[in-house]
Amino acid sequence: MDGHWEGYDSIGGSVPLDLVNTVSWRRDPARREDRLSDPERLSEWVVLVGAGSERLEISEDVLEAVKAFRETLYRVLVSDPPDVTALRKTLLAAYRHAELAPSLPLRWTVPLKDGAALPHFLALSAEDLLRSGDRERIRECEGPGCGWVFTDHTRNRSRRWCSSSDCGNRARAKRHYDKSRN
């Protein structure tokens, strides 16, 4: 992989949140960067976040489906109240391609045998996340313009930034600068 993924960290705490975070500076149009710029980048991302062990052959149609799902998932995650009906069509398609795992508890899976399965795999991964107790811990970074999402695993649910060394450091530096000017 070249430097395309430099500055990208899997900080979301799950594959669906890391998918949302493939857009850097989501809330700052001047700096916004979509790291899923072509099918090869999506294939690299699958391996980077551990969703698959090898690169997949991904078509333009699959790339566009994944990007559309990513944006829908982002809206569901940051809206209050969330419009979960936006996920209905994608989830129904995923279940048509899913297999039932041969053990309890019941669990539907979509094996990543090829790139065409990726949107379905991601949809079921997102459903697992949204069904879990972690849903209440999902936050959006408070850094101006950032827009990354993460699962807050702190005991008192006080995490504010995607990364303490990135947006958190910028916030502390700005606070220090503002203090020293007064």
PDB file of C-alpha atoms in Angstrom:
ATOM      1  CA  MET A   1       0.000   0.000   0.000  1.00  0.00           C
ATOM      2  CA  ASP A   2       1.234   3.469  -0.797  1.00  0.00           C
ATOM      3  CA  GLY A   3       0.807   6.576   1.379  1.00  0.00           C
ATOM      4  CA  HIS A   4      -2.902   6.843   0.549  1.00  0.00           C
ATOM      5  CA  TRP A   5      -3.837   5.468   3.967  1.00  0.00           C
ATOM      6  CA  GLU A   6      -1.394   7.709   5.862  1.00  0.00           C
ATOM      7  CA  GLY A   7      -3.313   9.500   8.605  1.00  0.00           C
ATOM      8  CA  TYR A   8      -6.102   6.909   8.615  1.00  0.00           C
ATOM      9  CA  ASP A   9      -6.503   4.889  11.784  1.00  0.00           C
ATOM     10  CA  SER A  10      -9.004   2.189  12.611  1.00  0.00           C
ATOM     11  CA  ILE A  11     -10.257   4.119  15.634  1.00  0.00           C
ATOM     12  CA  GLY A  12     -13.958   3.373  15.239  1.00  0.00           C
ATOM     13  CA  GLY A  13     -13.960   0.207  17.301  1.00  0.00           C
ATOM     14  CA  SER A  14     -15.765  -1.807  14.612  1.00  0.00           C
ATOM     15  CA  VAL A  15     -15.660  -2.382  10.857  1.00  0.00           C
ATOM     16  CA  PRO A  16     -18.866  -0.368  10.178  1.00  0.00           C
ATOM     17  CA  LEU A  17     -17.553   2.665  12.077  1.00  0.00           C
ATOM     18  CA  ASP A  18     -14.193   2.366  10.351  1.00  0.00           C
ATOM     19  CA  LEU A  19     -16.076   2.347   7.049  1.00  0.00           C
ATOM     20  CA  VAL A  20     -17.762   5.644   7.954  1.00  0.00           C
ATOM     21  CA  ASN A  21     -14.321   7.005   8.818  1.00  0.00           C
ATOM     22  CA  THR A  22     -13.003   6.441   5.299  1.00  0.00           C
ATOM     23  CA  VAL A  23     -14.150  10.028   4.743  1.00  0.00           C
ATOM     24  CA  SER A  24     -11.696  12.375   6.422  1.00  0.00           C
ATOM     25  CA  TRP A  25     -12.798  15.879   7.406  1.00  0.00           C
ATOM     26  CA  ARG A  26     -16.392  14.999   6.585  1.00  0.00           C
ATOM     27  CA  ARG A  27     -17.742  18.249   8.039  1.00  0.00           C
ATOM     28  CA  ASP A  28     -15.170  20.517   6.375  1.00  0.00           C
ATOM     29  CA  PRO A  29     -15.867  20.682   2.613  1.00  0.00           C
ATOM     30  CA  ALA A  30     -12.526  22.373   1.876  1.00  0.00           C
ATOM     31  CA  ARG A  31     -10.541  19.512   3.457  1.00  0.00           C
ATOM     32  CA  ARG A  32     -12.884  16.564   2.829  1.00  0.00           C
ATOM     33  CA  GLU A  33     -11.138  13.464   1.499  1.00  0.00           C
ATOM     34  CA  ASP A  34     -12.823  10.238   0.422  1.00  0.00           C
ATOM     35  CA  ARG A  35     -10.243   7.496   0.851  1.00  0.00           C
ATOM     36  CA  LEU A  36     -12.388   5.043  -1.143  1.00  0.00           C
ATOM     37  CA  SER A  37     -11.506   6.754  -4.402  1.00  0.00           C
ATOM     38  CA  ASP A  38     -11.452   3.594  -6.518  1.00  0.00           C
ATOM     39  CA  PRO A  39     -12.102  -0.157  -6.218  1.00  0.00           C
ATOM     40  CA  GLU A  40      -8.447  -0.886  -5.411  1.00  0.00           C
ATOM     41  CA  ARG A  41      -8.597   1.434  -2.379  1.00  0.00           C
ATOM     42  CA  LEU A  42     -11.698  -0.355  -1.100  1.00  0.00           C
ATOM     43  CA  SER A  43      -9.929  -3.695  -1.520  1.00  0.00           C
ATOM     44  CA  GLU A  44      -6.940  -2.344   0.464  1.00  0.00           C
ATOM     45  CA  TRP A  45      -9.279  -1.085   3.198  1.00  0.00           C
ATOM     46  CA  VAL A  46     -10.899  -4.526   3.625  1.00  0.00           C
ATOM     47  CA  VAL A  47      -7.479  -5.969   4.490  1.00  0.00           C
ATOM     48  CA  LEU A  48      -6.391  -2.913   6.505  1.00  0.00           C
ATOM     49  CA  VAL A  49      -9.313  -3.185   8.957  1.00  0.00           C
ATOM     50  CA  GLY A  50      -9.187  -6.974   9.135  1.00  0.00           C
ATOM     51  CA  ALA A  51     -12.544  -7.576   7.439  1.00  0.00           C
ATOM     52  CA  GLY A  52     -10.805  -9.961   5.060  1.00  0.00           C
ATOM     53  CA  SER A  53      -7.374 -11.549   4.877  1.00  0.00           C
ATOM     54  CA  GLU A  54      -6.768 -10.894   1.198  1.00  0.00           C
ATOM     55  CA  ARG A  55      -7.628  -8.287  -1.369  1.00  0.00           C
ATOM     56  CA  LEU A  56     -10.884  -8.749  -3.214  1.00  0.00           C
ATOM     57  CA  GLU A  57     -11.680  -8.042  -6.836  1.00  0.00           C
ATOM     58  CA  ILE A  58     -14.125  -5.150  -6.533  1.00  0.00           C
ATOM     59  CA  SER A  59     -16.192  -3.620  -9.323  1.00  0.00           C
ATOM     60  CA  GLU A  60     -17.189   0.028  -9.695  1.00  0.00           C
ATOM     61  CA  ASP A  61     -20.791  -0.981  -8.897  1.00  0.00           C
ATOM     62  CA  VAL A  62     -19.731  -2.566  -5.599  1.00  0.00           C
ATOM     63  CA  LEU A  63     -17.633   0.500  -4.763  1.00  0.00           C
ATOM     64  CA  GLU A  64     -20.616   2.794  -5.358  1.00  0.00           C
ATOM     65  CA  ALA A  65     -22.913   0.515  -3.313  1.00  0.00           C
ATOM     66  CA  VAL A  66     -20.453   0.518  -0.394  1.00  0.00           C
ATOM     67  CA  LYS A  67     -20.053   4.299  -0.541  1.00  0.00           C
ATOM     68  CA  ALA A  68     -23.833   4.816  -0.618  1.00  0.00           C
ATOM     69  CA  PHE A  69     -24.227   2.467   2.354  1.00  0.00           C
ATOM     70  CA  ARG A  70     -21.449   4.315   4.194  1.00  0.00           C
ATOM     71  CA  GLU A  71     -23.279   7.629   3.836  1.00  0.00           C
ATOM     72  CA  THR A  72     -26.610   6.093   4.902  1.00  0.00           C
ATOM     73  CA  LEU A  73     -24.974   4.517   7.941  1.00  0.00           C
ATOM     74  CA  TYR A  74     -23.340   7.831   8.885  1.00  0.00           C
ATOM     75  CA  ARG A  75     -26.724   9.599   8.773  1.00  0.00           C
ATOM     76  CA  VAL A  76     -28.287   6.870  10.918  1.00  0.00           C
ATOM     77  CA  LEU A  77     -25.483   7.121  13.462  1.00  0.00           C
ATOM     78  CA  VAL A  78     -25.483  10.904  13.892  1.00  0.00           C
ATOM     79  CA  SER A  79     -29.202  11.648  13.538  1.00  0.00           C
ATOM     80  CA  ASP A  80     -31.423  12.105  16.549  1.00  0.00           C
ATOM     81  CA  PRO A  81     -33.680  10.223  16.322  1.00  0.00           C
ATOM     82  CA  PRO A  82     -31.987   7.883  13.856  1.00  0.00           C
ATOM     83  CA  ASP A  83     -33.909   6.968  10.706  1.00  0.00           C
ATOM     84  CA  VAL A  84     -33.207   3.246  10.729  1.00  0.00           C
ATOM     85  CA  THR A  85     -35.715   2.626   7.927  1.00  0.00           C
ATOM     86  CA  ALA A  86     -33.000   3.929   5.581  1.00  0.00           C
ATOM     87  CA  LEU A  87     -31.169   0.626   6.197  1.00  0.00           C
ATOM     88  CA  ARG A  88     -34.137  -1.614   5.356  1.00  0.00           C
ATOM     89  CA  LYS A  89     -33.453  -2.202   1.646  1.00  0.00           C
ATOM     90  CA  THR A  90     -29.756  -2.890   2.212  1.00  0.00           C
ATOM     91  CA  LEU A  91     -30.428  -5.295   5.075  1.00  0.00           C
ATOM     92  CA  LEU A  92     -33.057  -7.231   3.133  1.00  0.00           C
ATOM     93  CA  ALA A  93     -30.590  -7.689   0.274  1.00  0.00           C
ATOM     94  CA  ALA A  94     -27.913  -8.809   2.747  1.00  0.00           C
ATOM     95  CA  TYR A  95     -30.172 -11.463   4.264  1.00  0.00           C
ATOM     96  CA  ARG A  96     -30.889 -12.858   0.802  1.00  0.00           C
ATOM     97  CA  HIS A  97     -27.122 -13.501   0.463  1.00  0.00           C
ATOM     98  CA  ALA A  98     -26.486 -14.583   4.060  1.00  0.00           C
ATOM     99  CA  GLU A  99     -25.842 -18.013   5.488  1.00  0.00           C
ATOM    100  CA  LEU A 100     -26.941 -19.192   8.891  1.00  0.00           C
ATOM    101  CA  ALA A 101     -23.962 -20.093  11.076  1.00  0.00           C
ATOM    102  CA  PRO A 102     -24.149 -23.761  12.175  1.00  0.00           C
ATOM    103  CA  SER A 103     -24.147 -23.039  15.904  1.00  0.00           C
ATOM    104  CA  LEU A 104     -25.967 -21.147  18.630  1.00  0.00           C
ATOM    105  CA  PRO A 105     -26.608 -18.347  19.187  1.00  0.00           C
ATOM    106  CA  LEU A 106     -28.241 -17.886  15.793  1.00  0.00           C
ATOM    107  CA  ARG A 107     -26.137 -15.655  13.616  1.00  0.00           C
ATOM    108  CA  TRP A 108     -26.372 -14.740   9.955  1.00  0.00           C
ATOM    109  CA  THR A 109     -23.089 -14.273   8.104  1.00  0.00           C
ATOM    110  CA  VAL A 110     -21.941 -13.295   4.646  1.00  0.00           C
ATOM    111  CA  PRO A 111     -18.600 -14.917   3.831  1.00  0.00           C
ATOM    112  CA  LEU A 112     -16.288 -12.613   1.876  1.00  0.00           C
ATOM    113  CA  LYS A 113     -15.621 -15.033  -0.962  1.00  0.00           C
ATOM    114  CA  ASP A 114     -15.612 -12.258  -3.550  1.00  0.00           C
ATOM    115  CA  GLY A 115     -16.050  -8.505  -3.849  1.00  0.00           C
ATOM    116  CA  ALA A 116     -19.757  -8.764  -4.692  1.00  0.00           C
ATOM    117  CA  ALA A 117     -20.435 -10.007  -1.138  1.00  0.00           C
ATOM    118  CA  LEU A 118     -18.839  -6.951   0.507  1.00  0.00           C
ATOM    119  CA  PRO A 119     -21.933  -4.684   0.682  1.00  0.00           C
ATOM    120  CA  HIS A 120     -23.904  -7.531   2.287  1.00  0.00           C
ATOM    121  CA  PHE A 121     -21.107  -8.322   4.746  1.00  0.00           C
ATOM    122  CA  LEU A 122     -20.945  -4.638   5.755  1.00  0.00           C
ATOM    123  CA  ALA A 123     -24.721  -4.364   6.139  1.00  0.00           C
ATOM    124  CA  LEU A 124     -24.890  -7.338   8.531  1.00  0.00           C
ATOM    125  CA  SER A 125     -21.851  -6.027  10.428  1.00  0.00           C
ATOM    126  CA  ALA A 126     -23.629  -2.693  10.866  1.00  0.00           C
ATOM    127  CA  GLU A 127     -26.791  -4.451  12.018  1.00  0.00           C
ATOM    128  CA  ASP A 128     -24.784  -6.373  14.631  1.00  0.00           C
ATOM    129  CA  LEU A 129     -23.338  -3.087  15.882  1.00  0.00           C
ATOM    130  CA  LEU A 130     -26.705  -1.339  15.999  1.00  0.00           C
ATOM    131  CA  ARG A 131     -28.296  -4.277  17.874  1.00  0.00           C
ATOM    132  CA  SER A 132     -25.558  -4.336  20.482  1.00  0.00           C
ATOM    133  CA  GLY A 133     -25.320  -2.325  23.654  1.00  0.00           C
ATOM    134  CA  ASP A 134     -22.469  -0.397  22.048  1.00  0.00           C
ATOM    135  CA  ARG A 135     -24.975   1.734  20.128  1.00  0.00           C
ATOM    136  CA  GLU A 136     -25.347   4.008  23.145  1.00  0.00           C
ATOM    137  CA  ARG A 137     -21.588   4.510  23.220  1.00  0.00           C
ATOM    138  CA  ILE A 138     -21.163   5.635  19.607  1.00  0.00           C
ATOM    139  CA  ARG A 139     -19.998   9.231  19.375  1.00  0.00           C
ATOM    140  CA  GLU A 140     -18.963  11.680  16.711  1.00  0.00           C
ATOM    141  CA  CYS A 141     -15.655  13.487  17.193  1.00  0.00           C
ATOM    142  CA  GLU A 142     -16.053  17.016  18.570  1.00  0.00           C
ATOM    143  CA  GLY A 143     -13.094  18.249  16.516  1.00  0.00           C
ATOM    144  CA  PRO A 144     -14.204  21.058  14.169  1.00  0.00           C
ATOM    145  CA  GLY A 145     -14.809  19.564  10.732  1.00  0.00           C
ATOM    146  CA  CYS A 146     -13.693  16.029  11.670  1.00  0.00           C
ATOM    147  CA  GLY A 147     -16.859  13.919  11.512  1.00  0.00           C
ATOM    148  CA  TRP A 148     -15.200  10.624  12.466  1.00  0.00           C
ATOM    149  CA  VAL A 149     -17.214   8.286  14.678  1.00  0.00           C
ATOM    150  CA  PHE A 150     -16.044   5.921  17.389  1.00  0.00           C
ATOM    151  CA  THR A 151     -17.217   3.725  20.239  1.00  0.00           C
ATOM    152  CA  ASP A 152     -16.540   5.375  23.587  1.00  0.00           C
ATOM    153  CA  HIS A 153     -15.213   2.628  25.854  1.00  0.00           C
ATOM    154  CA  THR A 154     -14.299   4.946  28.725  1.00  0.00           C
ATOM    155  CA  ARG A 155     -15.929   4.089  32.034  1.00  0.00           C
ATOM    156  CA  ASN A 156     -17.615   7.482  32.408  1.00  0.00           C
ATOM    157  CA  ARG A 157     -18.371   7.902  28.690  1.00  0.00           C
ATOM    158  CA  SER A 158     -16.255  11.036  28.449  1.00  0.00           C
ATOM    159  CA  ARG A 159     -14.314  10.490  25.216  1.00  0.00           C
ATOM    160  CA  ARG A 160     -14.696  13.545  22.989  1.00  0.00           C
ATOM    161  CA  TRP A 161     -12.270  13.116  20.096  1.00  0.00           C
ATOM    162  CA  CYS A 162     -11.470  10.530  17.474  1.00  0.00           C
ATOM    163  CA  SER A 163      -7.904  10.570  18.713  1.00  0.00           C
ATOM    164  CA  SER A 164      -6.305  12.278  21.655  1.00  0.00           C
ATOM    165  CA  SER A 165      -3.172  12.809  19.582  1.00  0.00           C
ATOM    166  CA  ASP A 166      -5.045  14.319  16.622  1.00  0.00           C
ATOM    167  CA  CYS A 167      -8.256  16.291  17.202  1.00  0.00           C
ATOM    168  CA  GLY A 168      -7.723  16.204  20.968  1.00  0.00           C
ATOM    169  CA  ASN A 169      -4.261  17.702  20.610  1.00  0.00           C
ATOM    170  CA  ARG A 170      -5.590  20.431  18.291  1.00  0.00           C
ATOM    171  CA  ALA A 171      -8.285  21.304  20.839  1.00  0.00           C
ATOM    172  CA  ARG A 172      -5.742  21.520  23.671  1.00  0.00           C
ATOM    173  CA  ALA A 173      -3.395  23.650  21.560  1.00  0.00           C
ATOM    174  CA  LYS A 174      -6.244  26.007  20.633  1.00  0.00           C
ATOM    175  CA  ARG A 175      -7.332  26.262  24.269  1.00  0.00           C
ATOM    176  CA  HIS A 176      -3.740  27.078  25.282  1.00  0.00           C
ATOM    177  CA  TYR A 177      -3.405  29.633  22.489  1.00  0.00           C
ATOM    178  CA  ASP A 178      -6.708  31.297  23.449  1.00  0.00           C
ATOM    179  CA  LYS A 179      -5.604  31.482  27.116  1.00  0.00           C
ATOM    180  CA  SER A 180      -2.239  33.003  26.281  1.00  0.00           C
ATOM    181  CA  ARG A 181      -3.855  35.721  24.138  1.00  0.00           C
ATOM    182  CA  ASN A 182      -6.131  36.876  26.965  1.00  0.00           C
TER     183      ASN A 182
END
